[in-house]
PDB file of C-alpha atoms and ligand atoms in Angstrom:
ATOM      1  CA  MET C 711      55.383  -1.897   0.168  1.00  0.00           C
ATOM      2  CA  SER C 712      52.320  -2.324   2.259  1.00  0.00           C
ATOM      3  CA  LYS C 713      50.987  -5.512   3.810  1.00  0.00           C
ATOM      4  CA  LEU C 714      47.972  -6.687   1.936  1.00  0.00           C
ATOM      5  CA  ARG C 715      45.339  -9.381   2.281  1.00  0.00           C
ATOM      6  CA  ILE C 716      43.623 -10.152  -1.022  1.00  0.00           C
ATOM      7  CA  PHE C 717      40.608 -12.376  -1.636  1.00  0.00           C
ATOM      8  CA  PHE C 718      40.363 -13.563  -5.245  1.00  0.00           C
ATOM      9  CA  SER C 719      37.431 -15.422  -6.783  1.00  0.00           C
ATOM     10  CA  THR C 720      36.197 -15.933 -10.327  1.00  0.00           C
ATOM     11  CA  ASP C 721      33.659 -17.477 -12.709  1.00  0.00           C
ATOM     12  CA  ILE C 722      30.493 -17.070 -10.661  1.00  0.00           C
ATOM     13  CA  HIS C 723      28.402 -16.882 -13.856  1.00  0.00           C
ATOM     14  CA  GLY C 724      25.512 -14.837 -12.533  1.00  0.00           C
ATOM     15  CA  SER C 725      25.130 -16.577  -9.161  1.00  0.00           C
ATOM     16  CA  GLU C 726      23.864 -13.956  -6.741  1.00  0.00           C
ATOM     17  CA  ARG C 727      24.530 -16.284  -3.823  1.00  0.00           C
ATOM     18  CA  CYS C 728      28.213 -16.464  -4.826  1.00  0.00           C
ATOM     19  CA  PHE C 729      28.431 -12.704  -5.348  1.00  0.00           C
ATOM     20  CA  ILE C 730      27.038 -12.021  -1.863  1.00  0.00           C
ATOM     21  CA  LYS C 731      29.538 -14.527  -0.427  1.00  0.00           C
ATOM     22  CA  PHE C 732      32.282 -12.714  -2.360  1.00  0.00           C
ATOM     23  CA  LEU C 733      31.313  -9.396  -0.720  1.00  0.00           C
ATOM     24  CA  ASN C 734      31.048 -11.056   2.694  1.00  0.00           C
ATOM     25  CA  ALA C 735      34.569 -12.497   2.254  1.00  0.00           C
ATOM     26  CA  ALA C 736      36.031  -9.063   3.054  1.00  0.00           C
ATOM     27  CA  LYS C 737      34.762  -9.197   6.614  1.00  0.00           C
ATOM     28  CA  PHE C 738      34.966 -12.967   7.044  1.00  0.00           C
ATOM     29  CA  TYR C 739      38.635 -13.213   5.992  1.00  0.00           C
ATOM     30  CA  ARG C 740      39.593  -9.633   7.001  1.00  0.00           C
ATOM     31  CA  ALA C 741      40.644  -8.923   3.403  1.00  0.00           C
ATOM     32  CA  SER C 742      41.149  -5.314   2.337  1.00  0.00           C
ATOM     33  CA  VAL C 743      41.100  -6.079  -1.379  1.00  0.00           C
ATOM     34  CA  LEU C 744      38.551  -8.196  -3.285  1.00  0.00           C
ATOM     35  CA  ILE C 745      39.253  -9.235  -6.870  1.00  0.00           C
ATOM     36  CA  MET C 746      36.769 -10.979  -9.168  1.00  0.00           C
ATOM     37  CA  GLY C 747      38.440 -12.522 -12.213  1.00  0.00           C
ATOM     38  CA  GLY C 748      35.728 -12.672 -14.868  1.00  0.00           C
ATOM     39  CA  ASP C 749      32.692 -14.539 -16.208  1.00  0.00           C
ATOM     40  CA  ILE C 750      30.340 -12.768 -13.883  1.00  0.00           C
ATOM     41  CA  THR C 751      27.124 -12.931 -15.918  1.00  0.00           C
ATOM     42  CA  GLY C 752      24.548 -15.710 -16.265  1.00  0.00           C
ATOM     43  CA  LYS C 753      23.836 -17.994 -19.214  1.00  0.00           C
ATOM     44  CA  VAL C 754      20.122 -18.796 -18.860  1.00  0.00           C
ATOM     45  CA  ILE C 755      16.830 -16.855 -18.847  1.00  0.00           C
ATOM     46  CA  VAL C 756      13.900 -18.395 -16.974  1.00  0.00           C
ATOM     47  CA  PRO C 757      10.593 -16.914 -18.193  1.00  0.00           C
ATOM     48  CA  ILE C 758       7.877 -16.552 -15.580  1.00  0.00           C
ATOM     49  CA  ILE C 759       4.770 -16.441 -17.707  1.00  0.00           C
ATOM     50  CA  GLN C 760       1.609 -14.739 -16.541  1.00  0.00           C
ATOM     51  CA  GLN C 761      -1.371 -17.066 -17.141  1.00  0.00           C
ATOM     52  CA  GLY C 762      -4.152 -15.137 -15.379  1.00  0.00           C
ATOM     53  CA  THR C 763      -4.653 -11.993 -13.320  1.00  0.00           C
ATOM     54  CA  ASN C 764      -2.679 -13.366 -10.430  1.00  0.00           C
ATOM     55  CA  SER C 765      -1.254 -16.660 -11.683  1.00  0.00           C
ATOM     56  CA  PHE C 766       2.071 -17.462 -13.309  1.00  0.00           C
ATOM     57  CA  SER C 767       3.908 -20.538 -14.560  1.00  0.00           C
ATOM     58  CA  ALA C 768       7.594 -21.342 -14.969  1.00  0.00           C
ATOM     59  CA  TYR C 769      10.029 -24.191 -15.666  1.00  0.00           C
ATOM     60  CA  PHE C 770      13.096 -24.099 -13.444  1.00  0.00           C
ATOM     61  CA  LEU C 771      15.661 -26.883 -13.053  1.00  0.00           C
ATOM     62  CA  SER C 772      13.370 -29.425 -14.757  1.00  0.00           C
ATOM     63  CA  GLU C 773      10.440 -28.637 -12.508  1.00  0.00           C
ATOM     64  CA  LYS C 774       7.167 -26.957 -13.439  1.00  0.00           C
ATOM     65  CA  TYR C 775       5.887 -24.228 -11.125  1.00  0.00           C
ATOM     66  CA  ASN C 776       2.325 -22.892 -10.981  1.00  0.00           C
ATOM     67  CA  LEU C 777       2.455 -19.774  -8.863  1.00  0.00           C
ATOM     68  CA  ASP C 778      -0.467 -17.933  -7.307  1.00  0.00           C
ATOM     69  CA  GLY C 779       0.329 -14.374  -6.266  1.00  0.00           C
ATOM     70  CA  LEU C 780       3.336 -12.106  -6.567  1.00  0.00           C
ATOM     71  CA  ARG C 781       4.862 -13.292  -3.323  1.00  0.00           C
ATOM     72  CA  LYS C 782       5.333 -16.787  -4.740  1.00  0.00           C
ATOM     73  CA  VAL C 783       6.744 -15.238  -7.926  1.00  0.00           C
ATOM     74  CA  GLU C 784       9.243 -13.148  -5.969  1.00  0.00           C
ATOM     75  CA  GLU C 785      10.356 -16.205  -3.966  1.00  0.00           C
ATOM     76  CA  LEU C 786      11.006 -18.189  -7.136  1.00  0.00           C
ATOM     77  CA  GLU C 787      12.787 -15.207  -8.735  1.00  0.00           C
ATOM     78  CA  GLU C 788      15.165 -15.084  -5.805  1.00  0.00           C
ATOM     79  CA  ARG C 789      15.920 -18.809  -6.089  1.00  0.00           C
ATOM     80  CA  ILE C 790      16.529 -18.409  -9.826  1.00  0.00           C
ATOM     81  CA  ARG C 791      19.001 -15.541  -9.270  1.00  0.00           C
ATOM     82  CA  MET C 792      20.852 -17.451  -6.579  1.00  0.00           C
ATOM     83  CA  VAL C 793      21.962 -20.164  -9.018  1.00  0.00           C
ATOM     84  CA  GLY C 794      22.984 -17.684 -11.724  1.00  0.00           C
ATOM     85  CA  PHE C 795      19.931 -17.655 -14.009  1.00  0.00           C
ATOM     86  CA  TYR C 796      17.885 -14.581 -14.918  1.00  0.00           C
ATOM     87  CA  PRO C 797      14.136 -14.607 -14.127  1.00  0.00           C
ATOM     88  CA  TYR C 798      11.964 -12.662 -16.570  1.00  0.00           C
ATOM     89  CA  ARG C 799       8.301 -11.895 -16.016  1.00  0.00           C
ATOM     90  CA  THR C 800       6.387 -12.018 -19.267  1.00  0.00           C
ATOM     91  CA  ASN C 801       3.131 -13.126 -20.909  1.00  0.00           C
ATOM     92  CA  PRO C 802       2.549 -15.958 -23.422  1.00  0.00           C
ATOM     93  CA  SER C 803       2.454 -13.767 -26.554  1.00  0.00           C
ATOM     94  CA  GLU C 804       5.505 -11.668 -25.643  1.00  0.00           C
ATOM     95  CA  TRP C 805       7.530 -14.760 -24.756  1.00  0.00           C
ATOM     96  CA  GLU C 806       6.542 -16.471 -28.010  1.00  0.00           C
ATOM     97  CA  GLU C 807       7.724 -13.389 -29.923  1.00  0.00           C
ATOM     98  CA  ILE C 808      11.053 -13.230 -28.043  1.00  0.00           C
ATOM     99  CA  SER C 809      11.702 -16.969 -28.410  1.00  0.00           C
ATOM    100  CA  ALA C 810      11.169 -16.776 -32.173  1.00  0.00           C
ATOM    101  CA  ASN C 811      13.477 -13.791 -32.724  1.00  0.00           C
ATOM    102  CA  GLN C 812      17.186 -14.194 -31.974  1.00  0.00           C
ATOM    103  CA  GLN C 813      17.766 -10.426 -32.040  1.00  0.00           C
ATOM    104  CA  LYS C 814      15.036  -9.798 -29.476  1.00  0.00           C
ATOM    105  CA  PHE C 815      16.314 -12.668 -27.353  1.00  0.00           C
ATOM    106  CA  ASP C 816      19.872 -11.262 -27.409  1.00  0.00           C
ATOM    107  CA  ALA C 817      18.622  -7.771 -26.553  1.00  0.00           C
ATOM    108  CA  LEU C 818      16.695  -9.172 -23.572  1.00  0.00           C
ATOM    109  CA  PHE C 819      19.748 -11.119 -22.418  1.00  0.00           C
ATOM    110  CA  THR C 820      21.904  -8.003 -22.541  1.00  0.00           C
ATOM    111  CA  GLN C 821      19.250  -6.035 -20.641  1.00  0.00           C
ATOM    112  CA  LEU C 822      19.046  -8.673 -17.888  1.00  0.00           C
ATOM    113  CA  GLU C 823      22.838  -8.907 -17.614  1.00  0.00           C
ATOM    114  CA  ILE C 824      23.106  -5.142 -17.266  1.00  0.00           C
ATOM    115  CA  GLU C 825      20.331  -4.991 -14.649  1.00  0.00           C
ATOM    116  CA  SER C 826      21.976  -7.751 -12.620  1.00  0.00           C
ATOM    117  CA  ILE C 827      25.463  -6.217 -12.696  1.00  0.00           C
ATOM    118  CA  ARG C 828      24.032  -2.782 -11.859  1.00  0.00           C
ATOM    119  CA  LYS C 829      22.356  -4.332  -8.794  1.00  0.00           C
ATOM    120  CA  TRP C 830      25.620  -6.063  -7.793  1.00  0.00           C
ATOM    121  CA  VAL C 831      27.660  -2.874  -8.128  1.00  0.00           C
ATOM    122  CA  LYS C 832      25.139  -1.093  -5.891  1.00  0.00           C
ATOM    123  CA  LEU C 833      25.312  -3.937  -3.358  1.00  0.00           C
ATOM    124  CA  ALA C 834      29.118  -3.709  -3.277  1.00  0.00           C
ATOM    125  CA  GLU C 835      28.965   0.058  -2.772  1.00  0.00           C
ATOM    126  CA  GLU C 836      26.403  -0.219   0.030  1.00  0.00           C
ATOM    127  CA  ARG C 837      28.214  -2.976   1.908  1.00  0.00           C
ATOM    128  CA  LEU C 838      31.899  -2.210   1.448  1.00  0.00           C
ATOM    129  CA  LYS C 839      32.515   1.399   0.443  1.00  0.00           C
ATOM    130  CA  SER C 840      32.382   2.714   3.993  1.00  0.00           C
ATOM    131  CA  GLU C 841      34.610  -0.181   5.193  1.00  0.00           C
ATOM    132  CA  GLY C 842      37.516   0.998   3.038  1.00  0.00           C
ATOM    133  CA  VAL C 843      37.629  -2.313   1.129  1.00  0.00           C
ATOM    134  CA  LYS C 844      38.777  -2.067  -2.493  1.00  0.00           C
ATOM    135  CA  VAL C 845      36.774  -4.081  -5.032  1.00  0.00           C
ATOM    136  CA  TYR C 846      38.058  -4.985  -8.495  1.00  0.00           C
ATOM    137  CA  ILE C 847      35.645  -6.699 -10.885  1.00  0.00           C
ATOM    138  CA  CYS C 848      37.018  -7.835 -14.229  1.00  0.00           C
ATOM    139  CA  PRO C 849      34.735  -9.210 -16.941  1.00  0.00           C
ATOM    140  CA  GLY C 850      35.607 -12.541 -18.584  1.00  0.00           C
ATOM    141  CA  ASN C 851      35.330 -13.957 -22.104  1.00  0.00           C
ATOM    142  CA  ASP C 852      31.711 -15.029 -21.498  1.00  0.00           C
ATOM    143  CA  ASP C 853      30.585 -11.519 -20.504  1.00  0.00           C
ATOM    144  CA  ARG C 854      29.060  -9.245 -23.116  1.00  0.00           C
ATOM    145  CA  ILE C 855      30.873  -5.990 -23.882  1.00  0.00           C
ATOM    146  CA  GLU C 856      27.876  -3.949 -22.636  1.00  0.00           C
ATOM    147  CA  VAL C 857      28.713  -5.037 -19.071  1.00  0.00           C
ATOM    148  CA  ASP C 858      31.791  -2.776 -19.133  1.00  0.00           C
ATOM    149  CA  GLU C 859      29.629   0.335 -19.227  1.00  0.00           C
ATOM    150  CA  VAL C 860      27.955  -0.607 -15.955  1.00  0.00           C
ATOM    151  CA  LEU C 861      31.236  -1.462 -14.228  1.00  0.00           C
ATOM    152  CA  ASN C 862      32.869   1.707 -15.538  1.00  0.00           C
ATOM    153  CA  GLU C 863      29.957   3.872 -14.320  1.00  0.00           C
ATOM    154  CA  SER C 864      30.855   3.115 -10.712  1.00  0.00           C
ATOM    155  CA  THR C 865      33.088   5.511  -8.842  1.00  0.00           C
ATOM    156  CA  TYR C 866      33.832   2.747  -6.340  1.00  0.00           C
ATOM    157  CA  ILE C 867      34.280  -0.569  -8.212  1.00  0.00           C
ATOM    158  CA  VAL C 868      37.380  -0.747 -10.401  1.00  0.00           C
ATOM    159  CA  ASN C 869      37.159  -2.642 -13.691  1.00  0.00           C
ATOM    160  CA  PRO C 870      40.800  -3.557 -14.395  1.00  0.00           C
ATOM    161  CA  ASP C 871      40.153  -5.036 -17.855  1.00  0.00           C
ATOM    162  CA  GLY C 872      42.615  -3.629 -20.397  1.00  0.00           C
ATOM    163  CA  LYS C 873      44.287  -1.473 -17.755  1.00  0.00           C
ATOM    164  CA  ALA C 874      47.285  -1.349 -15.472  1.00  0.00           C
ATOM    165  CA  VAL C 875      45.876  -0.323 -12.077  1.00  0.00           C
ATOM    166  CA  ASP C 876      47.334   0.178  -8.630  1.00  0.00           C
ATOM    167  CA  VAL C 877      46.341  -2.248  -5.855  1.00  0.00           C
ATOM    168  CA  ASN C 878      47.633  -0.693  -2.626  1.00  0.00           C
ATOM    169  CA  GLY C 879      51.084  -0.160  -4.129  1.00  0.00           C
ATOM    170  CA  TYR C 880      51.142  -3.302  -6.284  1.00  0.00           C
ATOM    171  CA  PRO C 881      50.631  -2.836 -10.037  1.00  0.00           C
ATOM    172  CA  MET C 882      47.954  -5.093 -11.521  1.00  0.00           C
ATOM    173  CA  ILE C 883      47.144  -5.736 -15.155  1.00  0.00           C
ATOM    174  CA  GLY C 884      43.650  -6.939 -16.025  1.00  0.00           C
ATOM    175  CA  ILE C 885      42.736  -9.030 -19.071  1.00  0.00           C
ATOM    176  CA  GLY C 886      39.265 -10.580 -19.272  1.00  0.00           C
ATOM    177  CA  ASN C 887      39.840 -12.203 -22.649  1.00  0.00           C
ATOM    178  CA  SER C 888      40.355 -15.866 -23.363  1.00  0.00           C
ATOM    179  CA  ASN C 889      42.100 -17.462 -26.317  1.00  0.00           C
ATOM    180  CA  ILE C 890      39.652 -18.787 -28.931  1.00  0.00           C
ATOM    181  CA  THR C 891      37.148 -21.213 -27.398  1.00  0.00           C
ATOM    182  CA  PRO C 892      34.798 -23.651 -29.186  1.00  0.00           C
ATOM    183  CA  TRP C 893      31.852 -21.459 -28.091  1.00  0.00           C
ATOM    184  CA  ASN C 894      32.952 -18.264 -29.839  1.00  0.00           C
ATOM    185  CA  CYS C 895      32.443 -16.095 -26.747  1.00  0.00           C
ATOM    186  CA  PRO C 896      32.250 -12.267 -26.828  1.00  0.00           C
ATOM    187  CA  ARG C 897      35.836 -11.745 -25.625  1.00  0.00           C
ATOM    188  CA  ASP C 898      37.675 -14.635 -27.271  1.00  0.00           C
ATOM    189  CA  VAL C 899      40.833 -13.374 -28.999  1.00  0.00           C
ATOM    190  CA  SER C 900      43.760 -14.934 -30.859  1.00  0.00           C
ATOM    191  CA  GLU C 901      47.039 -15.653 -29.065  1.00  0.00           C
ATOM    192  CA  ASP C 902      48.628 -12.764 -31.038  1.00  0.00           C
ATOM    193  CA  VAL C 903      46.043 -10.285 -29.752  1.00  0.00           C
ATOM    194  CA  MET C 904      46.505 -11.645 -26.243  1.00  0.00           C
ATOM    195  CA  ALA C 905      50.290 -11.175 -26.487  1.00  0.00           C
ATOM    196  CA  ASP C 906      49.869  -7.597 -27.770  1.00  0.00           C
ATOM    197  CA  LYS C 907      47.494  -6.736 -24.937  1.00  0.00           C
ATOM    198  CA  ILE C 908      49.878  -8.086 -22.311  1.00  0.00           C
ATOM    199  CA  ASP C 909      52.830  -6.239 -23.938  1.00  0.00           C
ATOM    200  CA  LYS C 910      50.931  -2.956 -23.934  1.00  0.00           C
ATOM    201  CA  LEU C 911      49.938  -3.239 -20.280  1.00  0.00           C
ATOM    202  CA  THR C 912      53.294  -4.472 -18.985  1.00  0.00           C
ATOM    203  CA  SER C 913      54.993  -1.546 -20.769  1.00  0.00           C
ATOM    204  CA  GLU C 914      53.032   0.751 -18.436  1.00  0.00           C
ATOM    205  CA  ILE C 915      54.557  -0.876 -15.340  1.00  0.00           C
ATOM    206  CA  SER C 916      58.046   0.035 -14.143  1.00  0.00           C
ATOM    207  CA  ASN C 917      58.714  -3.214 -12.247  1.00  0.00           C
ATOM    208  CA  THR C 918      56.707  -6.184 -13.461  1.00  0.00           C
ATOM    209  CA  ARG C 919      58.232  -8.421 -10.748  1.00  0.00           C
ATOM    210  CA  ASP C 920      55.920  -6.681  -8.260  1.00  0.00           C
ATOM    211  CA  ALA C 921      52.935  -7.088 -10.551  1.00  0.00           C
ATOM    212  CA  ILE C 922      49.713  -9.035 -10.277  1.00  0.00           C
ATOM    213  CA  PHE C 923      48.543 -10.529 -13.562  1.00  0.00           C
ATOM    214  CA  CYS C 924      44.751 -10.758 -13.257  1.00  0.00           C
ATOM    215  CA  VAL C 925      44.299 -12.650 -16.525  1.00  0.00           C
ATOM    216  CA  HIS C 926      41.129 -14.719 -16.972  1.00  0.00           C
ATOM    217  CA  ILE C 927      42.724 -17.495 -19.039  1.00  0.00           C
ATOM    218  CA  PRO C 928      45.405 -19.576 -17.269  1.00  0.00           C
ATOM    219  CA  PRO C 929      48.870 -20.146 -18.751  1.00  0.00           C
ATOM    220  CA  HIS C 930      49.076 -23.053 -21.199  1.00  0.00           C
ATOM    221  CA  GLY C 931      50.336 -26.344 -19.795  1.00  0.00           C
ATOM    222  CA  SER C 932      50.335 -25.061 -16.230  1.00  0.00           C
ATOM    223  CA  GLY C 933      47.891 -27.657 -14.940  1.00  0.00           C
ATOM    224  CA  LEU C 934      45.456 -24.820 -14.176  1.00  0.00           C
ATOM    225  CA  ASP C 935      44.069 -25.173 -17.694  1.00  0.00           C
ATOM    226  CA  VAL C 936      43.052 -28.822 -18.044  1.00  0.00           C
ATOM    227  CA  ALA C 937      39.671 -29.465 -19.691  1.00  0.00           C
ATOM    228  CA  PRO C 938      38.043 -32.268 -21.691  1.00  0.00           C
ATOM    229  CA  GLN C 939      38.971 -32.373 -25.364  1.00  0.00           C
ATOM    230  CA  LEU C 940      35.830 -31.699 -27.448  1.00  0.00           C
ATOM    231  CA  ASP C 941      34.824 -32.987 -30.877  1.00  0.00           C
ATOM    232  CA  SER C 942      33.148 -30.887 -33.599  1.00  0.00           C
ATOM    233  CA  ASN C 943      29.769 -31.403 -31.878  1.00  0.00           C
ATOM    234  CA  LEU C 944      31.245 -30.074 -28.617  1.00  0.00           C
ATOM    235  CA  LYS C 945      31.012 -33.520 -27.048  1.00  0.00           C
ATOM    236  CA  PRO C 946      33.957 -34.820 -24.947  1.00  0.00           C
ATOM    237  CA  VAL C 947      36.314 -37.125 -26.857  1.00  0.00           C
ATOM    238  CA  LEU C 948      36.525 -40.416 -24.991  1.00  0.00           C
ATOM    239  CA  GLY C 949      39.749 -42.343 -24.532  1.00  0.00           C
ATOM    240  CA  ALA C 950      40.659 -45.668 -22.969  1.00  0.00           C
ATOM    241  CA  GLY C 951      38.007 -47.023 -20.609  1.00  0.00           C
ATOM    242  CA  GLY C 952      35.473 -44.485 -21.916  1.00  0.00           C
ATOM    243  CA  LYS C 953      37.081 -41.676 -19.936  1.00  0.00           C
ATOM    244  CA  PRO C 954      37.206 -38.162 -21.420  1.00  0.00           C
ATOM    245  CA  ILE C 955      40.605 -37.205 -22.819  1.00  0.00           C
ATOM    246  CA  MET C 956      41.898 -34.169 -20.926  1.00  0.00           C
ATOM    247  CA  ILE C 957      44.031 -31.507 -22.621  1.00  0.00           C
ATOM    248  CA  SER C 958      45.624 -28.136 -21.838  1.00  0.00           C
ATOM    249  CA  VAL C 959      43.534 -25.278 -23.215  1.00  0.00           C
ATOM    250  CA  GLY C 960      45.339 -22.333 -21.597  1.00  0.00           C
ATOM    251  CA  SER C 961      47.043 -19.465 -23.363  1.00  0.00           C
ATOM    252  CA  THR C 962      50.561 -19.760 -24.743  1.00  0.00           C
ATOM    253  CA  ALA C 963      50.833 -15.943 -24.784  1.00  0.00           C
ATOM    254  CA  VAL C 964      50.029 -15.807 -21.056  1.00  0.00           C
ATOM    255  CA  LEU C 965      52.565 -18.551 -20.330  1.00  0.00           C
ATOM    256  CA  LYS C 966      55.305 -16.716 -22.274  1.00  0.00           C
ATOM    257  CA  ALA C 967      54.493 -13.399 -20.571  1.00  0.00           C
ATOM    258  CA  ILE C 968      54.696 -14.977 -17.108  1.00  0.00           C
ATOM    259  CA  GLN C 969      57.991 -16.699 -17.968  1.00  0.00           C
ATOM    260  CA  LYS C 970      59.375 -13.400 -19.283  1.00  0.00           C
ATOM    261  CA  HIS C 971      58.159 -10.929 -16.646  1.00  0.00           C
ATOM    262  CA  GLN C 972      58.063 -13.217 -13.605  1.00  0.00           C
ATOM    263  CA  PRO C 973      55.324 -11.228 -11.846  1.00  0.00           C
ATOM    264  CA  LEU C 974      54.483 -11.740  -8.194  1.00  0.00           C
ATOM    265  CA  LEU C 975      51.107 -13.351  -8.875  1.00  0.00           C
ATOM    266  CA  GLY C 976      48.995 -14.820 -11.647  1.00  0.00           C
ATOM    267  CA  LEU C 977      45.272 -14.799 -10.848  1.00  0.00           C
ATOM    268  CA  HIS C 978      43.328 -16.924 -13.318  1.00  0.00           C
ATOM    269  CA  GLY C 979      40.032 -18.760 -13.761  1.00  0.00           C
ATOM    270  CA  HIS C 980      38.019 -19.830 -16.818  1.00  0.00           C
ATOM    271  CA  ILE C 981      38.543 -23.595 -16.395  1.00  0.00           C
ATOM    272  CA  HIS C 982      36.225 -24.438 -13.530  1.00  0.00           C
ATOM    273  CA  GLU C 983      37.575 -27.953 -12.975  1.00  0.00           C
ATOM    274  CA  SER C 984      41.257 -26.950 -12.838  1.00  0.00           C
ATOM    275  CA  ARG C 985      41.446 -25.598  -9.308  1.00  0.00           C
ATOM    276  CA  GLY C 986      44.981 -25.305  -8.023  1.00  0.00           C
ATOM    277  CA  VAL C 987      48.202 -23.409  -7.551  1.00  0.00           C
ATOM    278  CA  VAL C 988      51.467 -23.730  -9.474  1.00  0.00           C
ATOM    279  CA  ARG C 989      54.774 -21.934  -9.491  1.00  0.00           C
ATOM    280  CA  ILE C 990      56.173 -20.780 -12.832  1.00  0.00           C
ATOM    281  CA  GLY C 991      59.673 -19.600 -11.982  1.00  0.00           C
ATOM    282  CA  ARG C 992      59.113 -17.180  -9.106  1.00  0.00           C
ATOM    283  CA  THR C 993      55.471 -16.525 -10.036  1.00  0.00           C
ATOM    284  CA  LEU C 994      52.682 -18.122  -8.035  1.00  0.00           C
ATOM    285  CA  CYS C 995      49.708 -18.782 -10.307  1.00  0.00           C
ATOM    286  CA  PHE C 996      46.251 -19.604  -8.997  1.00  0.00           C
ATOM    287  CA  ASN C 997      43.006 -20.900 -10.397  1.00  0.00           C
ATOM    288  CA  PRO C 998      40.501 -21.210  -7.523  1.00  0.00           C
ATOM    289  CA  GLY C 999      38.099 -23.102  -9.830  1.00  0.00           C
ATOM    290  CA  SER C1000      34.352 -22.641  -9.741  1.00  0.00           C
ATOM    291  CA  GLU C1001      31.340 -24.431  -8.313  1.00  0.00           C
ATOM    292  CA  TYR C1002      28.901 -21.564  -8.780  1.00  0.00           C
ATOM    293  CA  SER C1003      25.969 -23.763  -9.824  1.00  0.00           C
ATOM    294  CA  GLU C1004      26.019 -25.348  -6.355  1.00  0.00           C
ATOM    295  CA  GLY C1005      26.122 -21.887  -4.763  1.00  0.00           C
ATOM    296  CA  ILE C1006      29.657 -22.619  -3.547  1.00  0.00           C
ATOM    297  CA  LEU C1007      32.194 -19.805  -3.778  1.00  0.00           C
ATOM    298  CA  ARG C1008      35.713 -20.969  -4.457  1.00  0.00           C
ATOM    299  CA  GLY C1009      38.517 -18.505  -3.887  1.00  0.00           C
ATOM    300  CA  VAL C1010      42.046 -17.890  -2.759  1.00  0.00           C
ATOM    301  CA  LEU C1011      43.183 -15.800   0.154  1.00  0.00           C
ATOM    302  CA  LEU C1012      46.603 -14.190  -0.215  1.00  0.00           C
ATOM    303  CA  ASP C1013      48.838 -12.386   2.233  1.00  0.00           C
ATOM    304  CA  VAL C1014      51.329 -10.196   0.418  1.00  0.00           C
ATOM    305  CA  GLU C1015      54.061  -8.206   2.132  1.00  0.00           C
ATOM    306  CA  LYS C1016      57.200  -6.396   0.965  1.00  0.00           C
ATOM    307  CA  GLY C1017      56.864  -7.726  -2.572  1.00  0.00           C
ATOM    308  CA  LYS C1018      56.464 -11.355  -1.462  1.00  0.00           C
ATOM    309  CA  VAL C1019      53.561 -13.762  -1.068  1.00  0.00           C
ATOM    310  CA  ARG C1020      53.753 -14.610   2.650  1.00  0.00           C
ATOM    311  CA  ASP C1021      50.894 -17.073   2.721  1.00  0.00           C
ATOM    312  CA  TYR C1022      47.947 -18.344   0.731  1.00  0.00           C
ATOM    313  CA  LEU C1023      44.887 -20.504   1.237  1.00  0.00           C
ATOM    314  CA  LEU C1024      42.507 -21.979  -1.308  1.00  0.00           C
ATOM    315  CA  THR C1025      38.998 -21.476   0.083  1.00  0.00           C
ATOM    316  CA  SER C1026      35.593 -23.001  -0.527  1.00  0.00           C
ATOM    317  CA  GLY C1027      32.334 -22.148   1.127  1.00  0.00           C
TER     318      GLY C1027
HETATM  319 FE1  LIG B1538      35.797 -17.921 -19.129  1.00  0.00          FE
END
């Protein structure tokens, strides 16, 4: 089996700065395979409202902007995209209409997500296709289903979600789902559905010990899945000394599948604050964590050779 250097990152939540760093990682780390593990789209729209012929206003990160001229607008739009929000140029009456209508708001969100991912796919093609770098982008539980269409359109990017794909001789299964979260995200599924999905995909692989499990949600109780316990109002439950009580929120189905199949690698994300690496039997499982809102790309660099992980490095930059 071939020698392989993989760069894995995840949960960049719309941050264009992080996506550009992800693409640059191929050259910077001399990686021939890039894998993005899900939650790639943003969560916030920032309206830039036209107030006069050439004047606009916007609220961004608690600051009010009065912008004269399109150049100023374009500069702010770029800053908005860099942190993972979606700028949207509009006028007062249109924005009032959208804000008052959940359906219209959702449709706009989907449109902006699609436009952003289409731009990213194009960027990846322009920068890496001719370099012979393979790019795998898996959606996560936060990403709307419509995003798949854009990823699947590309003849270059591979969307591994719900598939068993080949990564330079290593089989990889992709699952962008999470178990059920308090936020009822588009790709939350029950543990039973998760188990069925993993069963289906592993049945397509002849030797799962050589496999990479690119599964958004980490295995339960692994330490890669520790998050604050939330009450019914989604507020952290506080314990002794007023500190949030931390609990394991990972997937039991993923844990069982890793214990059973003992794949080469588990590549996970989803819980931004649970950065780390653990061994479950012979399987090395990673969660590089996420600091996308600061424009910091967290990742893991992996050297794989002859069916073994030769070396790894958690990265941040
Ligand atoms: Fe997630």
